[in-house]
PDB file of C-alpha atoms in Angstrom:
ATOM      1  CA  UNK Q   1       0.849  24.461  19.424  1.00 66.00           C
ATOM      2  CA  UNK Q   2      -2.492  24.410  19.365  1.00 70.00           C
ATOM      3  CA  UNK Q   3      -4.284  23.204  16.129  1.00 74.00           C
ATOM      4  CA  UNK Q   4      -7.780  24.167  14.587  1.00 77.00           C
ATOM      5  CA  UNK Q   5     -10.111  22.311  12.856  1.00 80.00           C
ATOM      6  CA  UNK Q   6     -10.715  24.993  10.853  1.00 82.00           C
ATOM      7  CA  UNK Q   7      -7.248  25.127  10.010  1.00 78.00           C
ATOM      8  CA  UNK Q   8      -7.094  21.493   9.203  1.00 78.00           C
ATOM      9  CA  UNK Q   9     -10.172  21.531   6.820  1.00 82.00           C
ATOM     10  CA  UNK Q  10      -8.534  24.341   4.748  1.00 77.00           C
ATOM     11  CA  UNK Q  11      -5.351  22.376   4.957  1.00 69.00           C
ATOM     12  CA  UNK Q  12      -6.898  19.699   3.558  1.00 74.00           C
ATOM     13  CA  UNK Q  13      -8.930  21.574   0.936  1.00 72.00           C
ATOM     14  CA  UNK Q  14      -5.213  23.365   0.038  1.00 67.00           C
ATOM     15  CA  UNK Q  15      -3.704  19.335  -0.646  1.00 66.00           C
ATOM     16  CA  UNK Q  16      -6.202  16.781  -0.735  1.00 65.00           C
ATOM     17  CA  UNK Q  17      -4.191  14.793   2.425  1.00 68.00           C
ATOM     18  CA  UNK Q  18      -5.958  13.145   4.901  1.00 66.00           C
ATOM     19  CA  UNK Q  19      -7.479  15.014   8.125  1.00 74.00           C
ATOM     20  CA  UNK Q  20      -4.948  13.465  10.196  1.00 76.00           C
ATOM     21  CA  UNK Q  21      -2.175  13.984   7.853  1.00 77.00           C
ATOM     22  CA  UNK Q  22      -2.801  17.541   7.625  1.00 77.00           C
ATOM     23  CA  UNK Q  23      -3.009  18.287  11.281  1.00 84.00           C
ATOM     24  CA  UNK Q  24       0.335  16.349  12.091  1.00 83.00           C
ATOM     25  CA  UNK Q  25       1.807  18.270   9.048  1.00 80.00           C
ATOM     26  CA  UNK Q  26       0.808  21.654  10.523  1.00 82.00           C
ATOM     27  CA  UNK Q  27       1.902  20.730  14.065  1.00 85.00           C
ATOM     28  CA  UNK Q  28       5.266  20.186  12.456  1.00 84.00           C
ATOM     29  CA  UNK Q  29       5.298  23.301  10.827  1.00 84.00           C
ATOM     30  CA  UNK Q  30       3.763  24.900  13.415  1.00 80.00           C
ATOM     31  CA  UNK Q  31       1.198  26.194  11.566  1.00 81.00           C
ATOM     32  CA  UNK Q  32       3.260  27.710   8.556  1.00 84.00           C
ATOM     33  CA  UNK Q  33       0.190  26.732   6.008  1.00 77.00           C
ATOM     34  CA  UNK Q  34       3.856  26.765   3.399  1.00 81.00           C
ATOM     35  CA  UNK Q  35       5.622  24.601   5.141  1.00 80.00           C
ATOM     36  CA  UNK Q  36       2.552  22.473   5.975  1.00 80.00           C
ATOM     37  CA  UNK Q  37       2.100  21.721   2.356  1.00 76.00           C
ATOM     38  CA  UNK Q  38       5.755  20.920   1.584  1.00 78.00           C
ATOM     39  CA  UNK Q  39       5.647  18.691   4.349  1.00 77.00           C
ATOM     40  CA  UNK Q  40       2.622  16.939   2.767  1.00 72.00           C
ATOM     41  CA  UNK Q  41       4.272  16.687  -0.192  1.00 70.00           C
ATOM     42  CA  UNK Q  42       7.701  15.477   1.053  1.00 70.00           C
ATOM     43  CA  UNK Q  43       5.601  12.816   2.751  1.00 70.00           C
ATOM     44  CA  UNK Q  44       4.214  11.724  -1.060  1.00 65.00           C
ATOM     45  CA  UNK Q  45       7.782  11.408  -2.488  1.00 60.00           C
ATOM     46  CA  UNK Q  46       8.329   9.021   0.470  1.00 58.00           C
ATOM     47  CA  UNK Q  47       4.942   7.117   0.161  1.00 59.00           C
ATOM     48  CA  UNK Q  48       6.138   7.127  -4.039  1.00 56.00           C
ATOM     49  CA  UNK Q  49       9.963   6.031  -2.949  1.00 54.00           C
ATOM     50  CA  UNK Q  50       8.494   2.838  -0.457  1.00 54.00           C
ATOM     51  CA  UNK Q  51       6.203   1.803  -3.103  1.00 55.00           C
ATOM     52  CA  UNK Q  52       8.020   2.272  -6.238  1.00 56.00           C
ATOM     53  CA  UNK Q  53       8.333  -2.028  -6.526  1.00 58.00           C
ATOM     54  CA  UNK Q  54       4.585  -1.909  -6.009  1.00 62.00           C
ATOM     55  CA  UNK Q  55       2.466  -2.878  -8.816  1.00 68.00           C
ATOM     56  CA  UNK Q  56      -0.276  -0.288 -10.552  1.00 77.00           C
ATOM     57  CA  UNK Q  57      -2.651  -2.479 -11.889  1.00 83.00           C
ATOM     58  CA  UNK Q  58      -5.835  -0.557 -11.071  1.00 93.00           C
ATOM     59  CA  UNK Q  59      -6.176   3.434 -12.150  1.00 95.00           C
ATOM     60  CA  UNK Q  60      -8.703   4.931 -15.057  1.00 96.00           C
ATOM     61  CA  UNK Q  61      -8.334   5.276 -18.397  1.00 97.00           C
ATOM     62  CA  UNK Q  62      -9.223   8.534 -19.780  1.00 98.00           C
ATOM     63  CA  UNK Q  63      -9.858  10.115 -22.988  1.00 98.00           C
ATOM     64  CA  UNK Q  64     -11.145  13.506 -25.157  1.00 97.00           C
ATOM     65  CA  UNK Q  65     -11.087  14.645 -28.805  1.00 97.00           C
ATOM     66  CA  UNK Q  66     -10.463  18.569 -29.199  1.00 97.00           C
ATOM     67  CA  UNK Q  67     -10.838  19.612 -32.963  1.00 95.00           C
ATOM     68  CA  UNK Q  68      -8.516  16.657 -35.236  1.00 96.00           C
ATOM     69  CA  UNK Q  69      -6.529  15.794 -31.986  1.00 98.00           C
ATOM     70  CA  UNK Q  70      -7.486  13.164 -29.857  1.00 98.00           C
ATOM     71  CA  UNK Q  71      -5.430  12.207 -26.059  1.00 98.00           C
ATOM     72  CA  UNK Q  72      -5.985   9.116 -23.783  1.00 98.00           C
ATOM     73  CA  UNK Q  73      -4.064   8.349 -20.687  1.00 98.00           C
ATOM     74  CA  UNK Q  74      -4.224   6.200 -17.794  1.00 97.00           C
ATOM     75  CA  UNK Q  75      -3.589   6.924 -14.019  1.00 97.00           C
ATOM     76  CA  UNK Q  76      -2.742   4.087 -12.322  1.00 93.00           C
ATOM     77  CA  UNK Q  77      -2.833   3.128  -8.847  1.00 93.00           C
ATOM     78  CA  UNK Q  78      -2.915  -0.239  -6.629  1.00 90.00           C
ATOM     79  CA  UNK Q  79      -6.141  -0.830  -5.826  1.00 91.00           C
ATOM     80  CA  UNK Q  80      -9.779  -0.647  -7.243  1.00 92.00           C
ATOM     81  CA  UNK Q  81     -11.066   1.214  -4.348  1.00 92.00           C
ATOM     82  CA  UNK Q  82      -8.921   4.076  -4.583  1.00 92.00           C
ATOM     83  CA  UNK Q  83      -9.497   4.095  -8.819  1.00 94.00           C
ATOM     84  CA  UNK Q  84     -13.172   4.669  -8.379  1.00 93.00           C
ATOM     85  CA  UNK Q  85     -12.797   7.235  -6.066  1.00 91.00           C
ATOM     86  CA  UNK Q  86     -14.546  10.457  -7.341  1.00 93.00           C
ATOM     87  CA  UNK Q  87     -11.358  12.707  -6.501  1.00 91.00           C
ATOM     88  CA  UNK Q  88      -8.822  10.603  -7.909  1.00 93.00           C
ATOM     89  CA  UNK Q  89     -11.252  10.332 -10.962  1.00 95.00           C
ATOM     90  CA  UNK Q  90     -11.125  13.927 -11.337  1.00 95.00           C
ATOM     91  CA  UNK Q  91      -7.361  14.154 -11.007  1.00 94.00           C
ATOM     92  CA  UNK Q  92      -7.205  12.297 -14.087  1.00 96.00           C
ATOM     93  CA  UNK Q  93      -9.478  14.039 -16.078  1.00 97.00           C
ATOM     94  CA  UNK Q  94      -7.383  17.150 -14.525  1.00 96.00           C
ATOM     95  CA  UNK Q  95      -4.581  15.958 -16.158  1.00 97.00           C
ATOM     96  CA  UNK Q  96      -6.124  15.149 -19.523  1.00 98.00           C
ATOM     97  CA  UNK Q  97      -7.427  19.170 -19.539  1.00 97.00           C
ATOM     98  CA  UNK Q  98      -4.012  19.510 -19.037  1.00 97.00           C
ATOM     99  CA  UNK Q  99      -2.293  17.319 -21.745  1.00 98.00           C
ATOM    100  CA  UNK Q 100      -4.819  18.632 -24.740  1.00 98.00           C
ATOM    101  CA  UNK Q 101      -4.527  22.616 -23.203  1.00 97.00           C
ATOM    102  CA  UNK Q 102      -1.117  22.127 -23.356  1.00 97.00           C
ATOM    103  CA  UNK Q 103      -1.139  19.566 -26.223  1.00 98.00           C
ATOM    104  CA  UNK Q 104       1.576  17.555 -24.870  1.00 97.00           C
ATOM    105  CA  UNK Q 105       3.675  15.827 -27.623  1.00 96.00           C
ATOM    106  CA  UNK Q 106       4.523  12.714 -25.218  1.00 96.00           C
ATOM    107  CA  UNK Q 107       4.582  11.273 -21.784  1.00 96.00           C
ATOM    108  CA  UNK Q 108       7.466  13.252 -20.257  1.00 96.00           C
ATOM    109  CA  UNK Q 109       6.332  16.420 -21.860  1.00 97.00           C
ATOM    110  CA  UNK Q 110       3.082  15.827 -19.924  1.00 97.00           C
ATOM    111  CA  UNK Q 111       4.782  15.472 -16.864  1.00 95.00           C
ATOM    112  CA  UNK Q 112       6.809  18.818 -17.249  1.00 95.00           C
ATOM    113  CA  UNK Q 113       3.297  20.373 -17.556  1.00 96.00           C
ATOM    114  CA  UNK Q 114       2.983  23.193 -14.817  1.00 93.00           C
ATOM    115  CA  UNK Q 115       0.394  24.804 -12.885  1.00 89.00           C
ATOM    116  CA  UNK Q 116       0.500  26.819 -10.230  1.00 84.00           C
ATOM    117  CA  UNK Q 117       4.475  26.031  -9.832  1.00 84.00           C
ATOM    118  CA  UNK Q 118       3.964  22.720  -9.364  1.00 85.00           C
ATOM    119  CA  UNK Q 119       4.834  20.260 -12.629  1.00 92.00           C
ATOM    120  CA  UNK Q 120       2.237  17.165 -13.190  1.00 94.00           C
ATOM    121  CA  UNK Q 121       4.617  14.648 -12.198  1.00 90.00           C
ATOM    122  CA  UNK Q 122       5.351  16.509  -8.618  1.00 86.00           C
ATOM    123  CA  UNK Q 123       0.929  16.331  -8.855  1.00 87.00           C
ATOM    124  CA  UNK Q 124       0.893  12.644  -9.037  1.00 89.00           C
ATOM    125  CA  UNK Q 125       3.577  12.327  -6.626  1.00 84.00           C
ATOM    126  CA  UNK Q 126       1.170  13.895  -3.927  1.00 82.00           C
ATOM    127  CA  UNK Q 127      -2.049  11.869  -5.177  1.00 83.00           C
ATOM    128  CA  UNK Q 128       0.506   9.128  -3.716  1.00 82.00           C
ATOM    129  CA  UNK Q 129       1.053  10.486  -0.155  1.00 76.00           C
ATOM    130  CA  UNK Q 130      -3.136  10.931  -0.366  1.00 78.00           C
ATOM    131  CA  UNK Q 131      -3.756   8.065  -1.317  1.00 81.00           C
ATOM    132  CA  UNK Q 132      -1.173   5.848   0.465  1.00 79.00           C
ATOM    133  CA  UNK Q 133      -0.695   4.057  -2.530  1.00 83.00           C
ATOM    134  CA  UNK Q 134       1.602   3.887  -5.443  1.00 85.00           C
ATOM    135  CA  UNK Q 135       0.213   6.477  -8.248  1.00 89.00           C
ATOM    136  CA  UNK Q 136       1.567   6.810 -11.503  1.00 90.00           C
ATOM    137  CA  UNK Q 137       1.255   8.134 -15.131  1.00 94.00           C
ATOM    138  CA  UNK Q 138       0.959   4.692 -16.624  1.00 93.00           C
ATOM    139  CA  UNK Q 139       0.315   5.354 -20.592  1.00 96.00           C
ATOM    140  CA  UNK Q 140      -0.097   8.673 -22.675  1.00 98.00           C
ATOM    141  CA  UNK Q 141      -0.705   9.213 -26.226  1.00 97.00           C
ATOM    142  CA  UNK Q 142      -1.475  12.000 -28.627  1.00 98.00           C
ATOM    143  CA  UNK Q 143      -3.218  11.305 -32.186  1.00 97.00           C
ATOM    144  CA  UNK Q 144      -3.794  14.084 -34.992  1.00 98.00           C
ATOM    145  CA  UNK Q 145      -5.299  13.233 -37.919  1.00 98.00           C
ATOM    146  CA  UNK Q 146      -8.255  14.511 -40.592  1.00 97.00           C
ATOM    147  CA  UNK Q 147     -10.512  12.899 -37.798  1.00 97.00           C
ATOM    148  CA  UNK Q 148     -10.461  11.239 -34.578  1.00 97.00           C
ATOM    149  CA  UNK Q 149     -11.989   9.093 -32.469  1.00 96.00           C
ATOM    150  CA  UNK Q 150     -11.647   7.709 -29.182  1.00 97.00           C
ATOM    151  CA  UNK Q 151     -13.334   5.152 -26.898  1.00 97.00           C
ATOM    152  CA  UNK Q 152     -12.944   3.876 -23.698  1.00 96.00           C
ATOM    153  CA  UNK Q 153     -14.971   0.504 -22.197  1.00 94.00           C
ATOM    154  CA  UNK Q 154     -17.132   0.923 -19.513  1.00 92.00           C
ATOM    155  CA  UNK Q 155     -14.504  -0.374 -17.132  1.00 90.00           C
ATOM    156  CA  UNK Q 156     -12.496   2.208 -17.554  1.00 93.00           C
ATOM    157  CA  UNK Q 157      -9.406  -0.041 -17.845  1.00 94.00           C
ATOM    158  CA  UNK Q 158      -9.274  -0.025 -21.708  1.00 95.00           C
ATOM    159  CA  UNK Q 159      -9.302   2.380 -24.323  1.00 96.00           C
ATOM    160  CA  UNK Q 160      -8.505   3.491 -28.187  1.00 97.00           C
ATOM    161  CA  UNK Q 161      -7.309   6.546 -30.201  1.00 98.00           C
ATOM    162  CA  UNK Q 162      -8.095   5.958 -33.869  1.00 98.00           C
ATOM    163  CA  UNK Q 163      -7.397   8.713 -36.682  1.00 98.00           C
ATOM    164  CA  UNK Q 164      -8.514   8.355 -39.591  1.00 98.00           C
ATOM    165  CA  UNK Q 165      -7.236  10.384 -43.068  1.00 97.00           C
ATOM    166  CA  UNK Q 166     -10.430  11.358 -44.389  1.00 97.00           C
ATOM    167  CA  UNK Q 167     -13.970  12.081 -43.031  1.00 95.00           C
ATOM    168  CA  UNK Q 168     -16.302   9.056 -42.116  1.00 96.00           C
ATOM    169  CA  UNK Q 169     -19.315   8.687 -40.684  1.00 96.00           C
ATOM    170  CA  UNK Q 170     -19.476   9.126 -37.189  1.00 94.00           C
ATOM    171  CA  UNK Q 171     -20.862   5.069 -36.691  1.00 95.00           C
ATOM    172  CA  UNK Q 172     -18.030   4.153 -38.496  1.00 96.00           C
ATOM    173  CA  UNK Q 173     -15.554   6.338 -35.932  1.00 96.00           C
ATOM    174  CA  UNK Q 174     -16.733   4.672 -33.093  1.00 95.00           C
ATOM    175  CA  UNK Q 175     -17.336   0.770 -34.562  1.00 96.00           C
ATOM    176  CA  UNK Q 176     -13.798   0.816 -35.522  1.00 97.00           C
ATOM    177  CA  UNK Q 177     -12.603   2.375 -32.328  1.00 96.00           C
ATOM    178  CA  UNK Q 178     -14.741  -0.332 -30.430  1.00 95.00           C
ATOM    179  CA  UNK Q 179     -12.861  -3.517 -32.495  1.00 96.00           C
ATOM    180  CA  UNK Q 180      -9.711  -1.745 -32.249  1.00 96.00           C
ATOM    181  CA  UNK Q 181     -10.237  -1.771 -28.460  1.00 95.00           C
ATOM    182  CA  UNK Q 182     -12.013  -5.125 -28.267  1.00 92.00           C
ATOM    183  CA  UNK Q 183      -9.794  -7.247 -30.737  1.00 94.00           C
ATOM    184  CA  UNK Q 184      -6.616  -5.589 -29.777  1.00 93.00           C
ATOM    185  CA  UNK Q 185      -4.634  -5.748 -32.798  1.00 96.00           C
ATOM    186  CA  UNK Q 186      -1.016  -5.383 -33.063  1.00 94.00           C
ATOM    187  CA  UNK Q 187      -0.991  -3.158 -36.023  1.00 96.00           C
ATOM    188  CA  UNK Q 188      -3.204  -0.879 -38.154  1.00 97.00           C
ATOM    189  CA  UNK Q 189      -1.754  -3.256 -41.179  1.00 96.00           C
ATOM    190  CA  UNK Q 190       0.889  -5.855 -42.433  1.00 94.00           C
ATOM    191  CA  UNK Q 191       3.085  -3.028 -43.719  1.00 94.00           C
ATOM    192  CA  UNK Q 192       3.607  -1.345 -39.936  1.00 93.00           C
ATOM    193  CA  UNK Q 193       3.589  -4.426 -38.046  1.00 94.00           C
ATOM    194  CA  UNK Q 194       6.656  -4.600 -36.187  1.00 93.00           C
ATOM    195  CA  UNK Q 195       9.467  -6.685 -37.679  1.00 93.00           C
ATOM    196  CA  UNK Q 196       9.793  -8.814 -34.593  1.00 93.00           C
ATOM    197  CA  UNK Q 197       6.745  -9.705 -34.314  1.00 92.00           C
ATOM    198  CA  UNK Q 198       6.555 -11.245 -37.829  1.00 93.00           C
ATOM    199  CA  UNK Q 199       9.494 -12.768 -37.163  1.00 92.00           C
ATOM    200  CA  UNK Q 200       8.304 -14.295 -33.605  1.00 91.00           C
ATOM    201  CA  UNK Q 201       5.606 -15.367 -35.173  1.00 90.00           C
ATOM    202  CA  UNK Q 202       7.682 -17.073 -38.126  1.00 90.00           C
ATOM    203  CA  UNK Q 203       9.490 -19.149 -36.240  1.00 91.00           C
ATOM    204  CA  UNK Q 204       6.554 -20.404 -33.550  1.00 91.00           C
ATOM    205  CA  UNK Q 205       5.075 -21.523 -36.826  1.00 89.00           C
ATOM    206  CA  UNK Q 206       7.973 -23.051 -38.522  1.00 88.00           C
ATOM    207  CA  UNK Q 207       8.843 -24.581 -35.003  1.00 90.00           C
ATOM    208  CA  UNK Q 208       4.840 -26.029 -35.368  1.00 88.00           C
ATOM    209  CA  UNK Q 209       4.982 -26.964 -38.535  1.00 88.00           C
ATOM    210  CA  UNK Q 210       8.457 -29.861 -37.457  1.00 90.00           C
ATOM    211  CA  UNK Q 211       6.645 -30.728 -34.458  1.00 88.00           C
ATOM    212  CA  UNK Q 212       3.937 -31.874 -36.546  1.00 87.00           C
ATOM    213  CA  UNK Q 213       6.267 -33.806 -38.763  1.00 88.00           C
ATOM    214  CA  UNK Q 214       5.987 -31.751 -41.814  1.00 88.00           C
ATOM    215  CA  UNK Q 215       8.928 -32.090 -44.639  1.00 89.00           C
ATOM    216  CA  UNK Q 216      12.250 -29.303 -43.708  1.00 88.00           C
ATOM    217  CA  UNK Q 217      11.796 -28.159 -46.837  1.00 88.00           C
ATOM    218  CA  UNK Q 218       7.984 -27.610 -46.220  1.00 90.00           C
ATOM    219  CA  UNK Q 219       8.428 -25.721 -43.394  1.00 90.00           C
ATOM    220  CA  UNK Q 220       9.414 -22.338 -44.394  1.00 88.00           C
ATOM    221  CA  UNK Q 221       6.269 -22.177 -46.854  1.00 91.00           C
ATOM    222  CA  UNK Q 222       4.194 -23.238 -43.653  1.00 92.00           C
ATOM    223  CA  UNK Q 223       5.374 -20.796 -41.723  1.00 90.00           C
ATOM    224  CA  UNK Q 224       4.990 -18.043 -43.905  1.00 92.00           C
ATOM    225  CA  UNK Q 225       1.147 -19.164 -44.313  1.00 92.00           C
ATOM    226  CA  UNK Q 226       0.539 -19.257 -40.822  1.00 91.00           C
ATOM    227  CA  UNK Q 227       2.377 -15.612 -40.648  1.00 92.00           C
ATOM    228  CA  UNK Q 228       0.085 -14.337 -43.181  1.00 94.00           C
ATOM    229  CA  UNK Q 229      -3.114 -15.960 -41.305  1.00 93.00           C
ATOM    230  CA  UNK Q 230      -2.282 -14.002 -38.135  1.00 93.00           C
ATOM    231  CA  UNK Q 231      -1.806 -10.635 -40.107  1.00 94.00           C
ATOM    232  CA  UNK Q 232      -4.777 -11.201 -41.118  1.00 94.00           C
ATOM    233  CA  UNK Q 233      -6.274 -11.829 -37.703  1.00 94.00           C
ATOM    234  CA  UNK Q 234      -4.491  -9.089 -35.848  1.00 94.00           C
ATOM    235  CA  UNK Q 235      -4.181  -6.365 -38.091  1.00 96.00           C
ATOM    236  CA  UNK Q 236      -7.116  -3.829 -37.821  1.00 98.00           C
ATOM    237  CA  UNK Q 237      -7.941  -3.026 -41.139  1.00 98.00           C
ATOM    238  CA  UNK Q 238      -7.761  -7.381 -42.413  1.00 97.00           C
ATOM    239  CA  UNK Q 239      -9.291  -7.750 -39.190  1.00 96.00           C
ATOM    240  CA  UNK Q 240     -13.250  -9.270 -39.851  1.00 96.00           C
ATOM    241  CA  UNK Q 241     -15.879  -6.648 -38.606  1.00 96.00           C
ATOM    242  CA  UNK Q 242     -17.661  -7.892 -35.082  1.00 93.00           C
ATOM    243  CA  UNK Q 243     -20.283  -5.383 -35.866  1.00 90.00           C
ATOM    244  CA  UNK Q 244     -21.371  -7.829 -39.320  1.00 89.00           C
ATOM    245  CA  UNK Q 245     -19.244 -10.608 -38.856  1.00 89.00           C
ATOM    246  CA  UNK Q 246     -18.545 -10.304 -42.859  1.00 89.00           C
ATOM    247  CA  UNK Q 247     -16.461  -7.211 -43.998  1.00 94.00           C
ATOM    248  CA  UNK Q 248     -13.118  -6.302 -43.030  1.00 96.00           C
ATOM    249  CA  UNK Q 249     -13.156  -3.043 -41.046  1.00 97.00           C
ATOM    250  CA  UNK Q 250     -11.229  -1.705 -44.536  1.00 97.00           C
ATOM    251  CA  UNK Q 251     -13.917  -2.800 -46.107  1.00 97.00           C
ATOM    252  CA  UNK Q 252     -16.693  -0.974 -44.052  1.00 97.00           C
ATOM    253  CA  UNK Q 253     -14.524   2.343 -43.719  1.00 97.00           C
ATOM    254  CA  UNK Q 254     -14.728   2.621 -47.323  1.00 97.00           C
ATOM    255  CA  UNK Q 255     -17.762   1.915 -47.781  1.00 96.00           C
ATOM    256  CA  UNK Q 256     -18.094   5.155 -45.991  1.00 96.00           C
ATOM    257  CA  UNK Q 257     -16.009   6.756 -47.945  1.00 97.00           C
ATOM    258  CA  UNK Q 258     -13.424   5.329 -50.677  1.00 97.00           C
ATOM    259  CA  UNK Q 259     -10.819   7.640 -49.940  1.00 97.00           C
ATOM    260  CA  UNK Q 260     -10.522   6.870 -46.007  1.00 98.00           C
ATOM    261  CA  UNK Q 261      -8.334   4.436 -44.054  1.00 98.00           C
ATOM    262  CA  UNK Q 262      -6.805   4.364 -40.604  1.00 98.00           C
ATOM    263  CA  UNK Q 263      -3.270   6.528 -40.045  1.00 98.00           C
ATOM    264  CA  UNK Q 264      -3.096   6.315 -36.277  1.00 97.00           C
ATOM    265  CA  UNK Q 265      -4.028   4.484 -33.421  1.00 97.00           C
ATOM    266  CA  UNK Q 266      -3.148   3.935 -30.101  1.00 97.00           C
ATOM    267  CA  UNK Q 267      -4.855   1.587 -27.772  1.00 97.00           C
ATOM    268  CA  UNK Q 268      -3.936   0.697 -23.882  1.00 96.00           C
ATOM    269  CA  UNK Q 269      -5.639  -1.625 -21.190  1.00 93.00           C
ATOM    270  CA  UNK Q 270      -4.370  -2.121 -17.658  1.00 89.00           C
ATOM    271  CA  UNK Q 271      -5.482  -5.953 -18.080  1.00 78.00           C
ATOM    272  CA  UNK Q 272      -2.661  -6.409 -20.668  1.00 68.00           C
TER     273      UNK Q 272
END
């Protein structure tokens, strides 16, 4: 049958698919605008299910504060072209409105999110058949705390939640958000640092420490030195301030106010 281009523009308005994709999809369907959309989105799960070994290592990194809650997520796709794209840029600031309307506890509870009877994961799976590339929900996170802040680099490949227990000054918000997402520390402080990664680091310095011909029974006193040294490098609140290049970041929150420190944070780059 016969199809218009009228019909294919609203098609396309209806899906975001491609011009072409849209009038093969209602030639199929023979212009059932329905069907024509299911088809379109049948065609994303196949786009999704060819590229699922692909790699997502371009996307944007989005984040908001509403009231003492603060979300950040990333939508990833393959290629830098399609991430700057204004629509695909809007899809995941879409889904952020989403996540804090709906304020989604977690990743999968994000994805069961739906509008319009269609969830957010069945969403990104048609940003994939638009986009002919591999789309996904690569990181989500949720922070609540007395106050939040949140800041993503200019790249839009890197970004930080940071709560905070008591009120600061808003400087102080976003300077700490900045070194959390510049220095990328592995912990807010010694006492929730993984124990694995104590550990790891433990034995790479013990392991140092022989190489170098140091006594055996020097070597567990070395290694707990150079575990201490990197706690205090890659911790945020030992970490020193870039800002001053003198205080601690603990140091500067509470100089902002004695009573505050950092309870949450959350931090995510696609370069990682």
């Amino acid at each position: 049958m016969e199809i218009k281009a009228a019909d294919v523009a609203k098609l396309r308005k209806m899906t975001g698919a491609g011009m072409m994709d849209c009038k093969k999809a209602l030639q199929e369907a023979e212009g059932d605008y329905t069907r024509a959309q299911e088809i379109i989105r049948e065609k994303g799960k196949l786009v999704s299910a060819k590229r699922a070994d692909r790699t997502a290592t371009e996307g944007d990194v989005v984040a908001k504060i509403v009231g003492n809650k603060g979300y950040m997520l990333c939508l990833a796709c393959e290629t830098d072209f399609v991430a700057k794209n204004e629509d695909f840029v809007n899809s995941a600031k879409e889904i952020l409105d989403l996540a804090a309307a709906n304020d989604a506890a977690d990743l999968e509870a994000l994805k069961a999110i739906q509008v319009n009877g269609q969830t957010v994961e069945s969403m990104i799976t048609d940003k994939s058949g638009q986009t002919g590339e591999k789309v996904e929900l690569a990181f989500y996170a949720r922070v609540e705390a007395a106050q939040v802040a949140a800041y993503v680099h200019m790249n839009n490949k890197l970004g930080t939640l940071i709560g905070f227990n008591a009120p600061v000054s808003e400087e102080v918000t976003k300077d700490v958000a900045m070194q959390a997402t510049a220095m990328a520390p592995v912990a807010i402080s010694a006492d929730d640092t993984p124990a694995e990664v104590i550990e790891t680091e433990r034995k790479i310095g013990r392991e140092q420490a022989a190489q170098e011909g140091k006594p055996e029974a020097m070597l567990d006193k070395i290694a707990d030195g150079k575990v201490a040294k990197f706690l205090k490098e890659n911790t945020l609140l030992s970490q020193t301030l870039v800002k001053d290049g003198k205080s601690t970041v603990e140091q500067y929150i509470k100089a902002s106010n004695p009573e505050a420190t950092v309870v949450a944070y959350k931090r995510f780059s696609l370069n990682d």
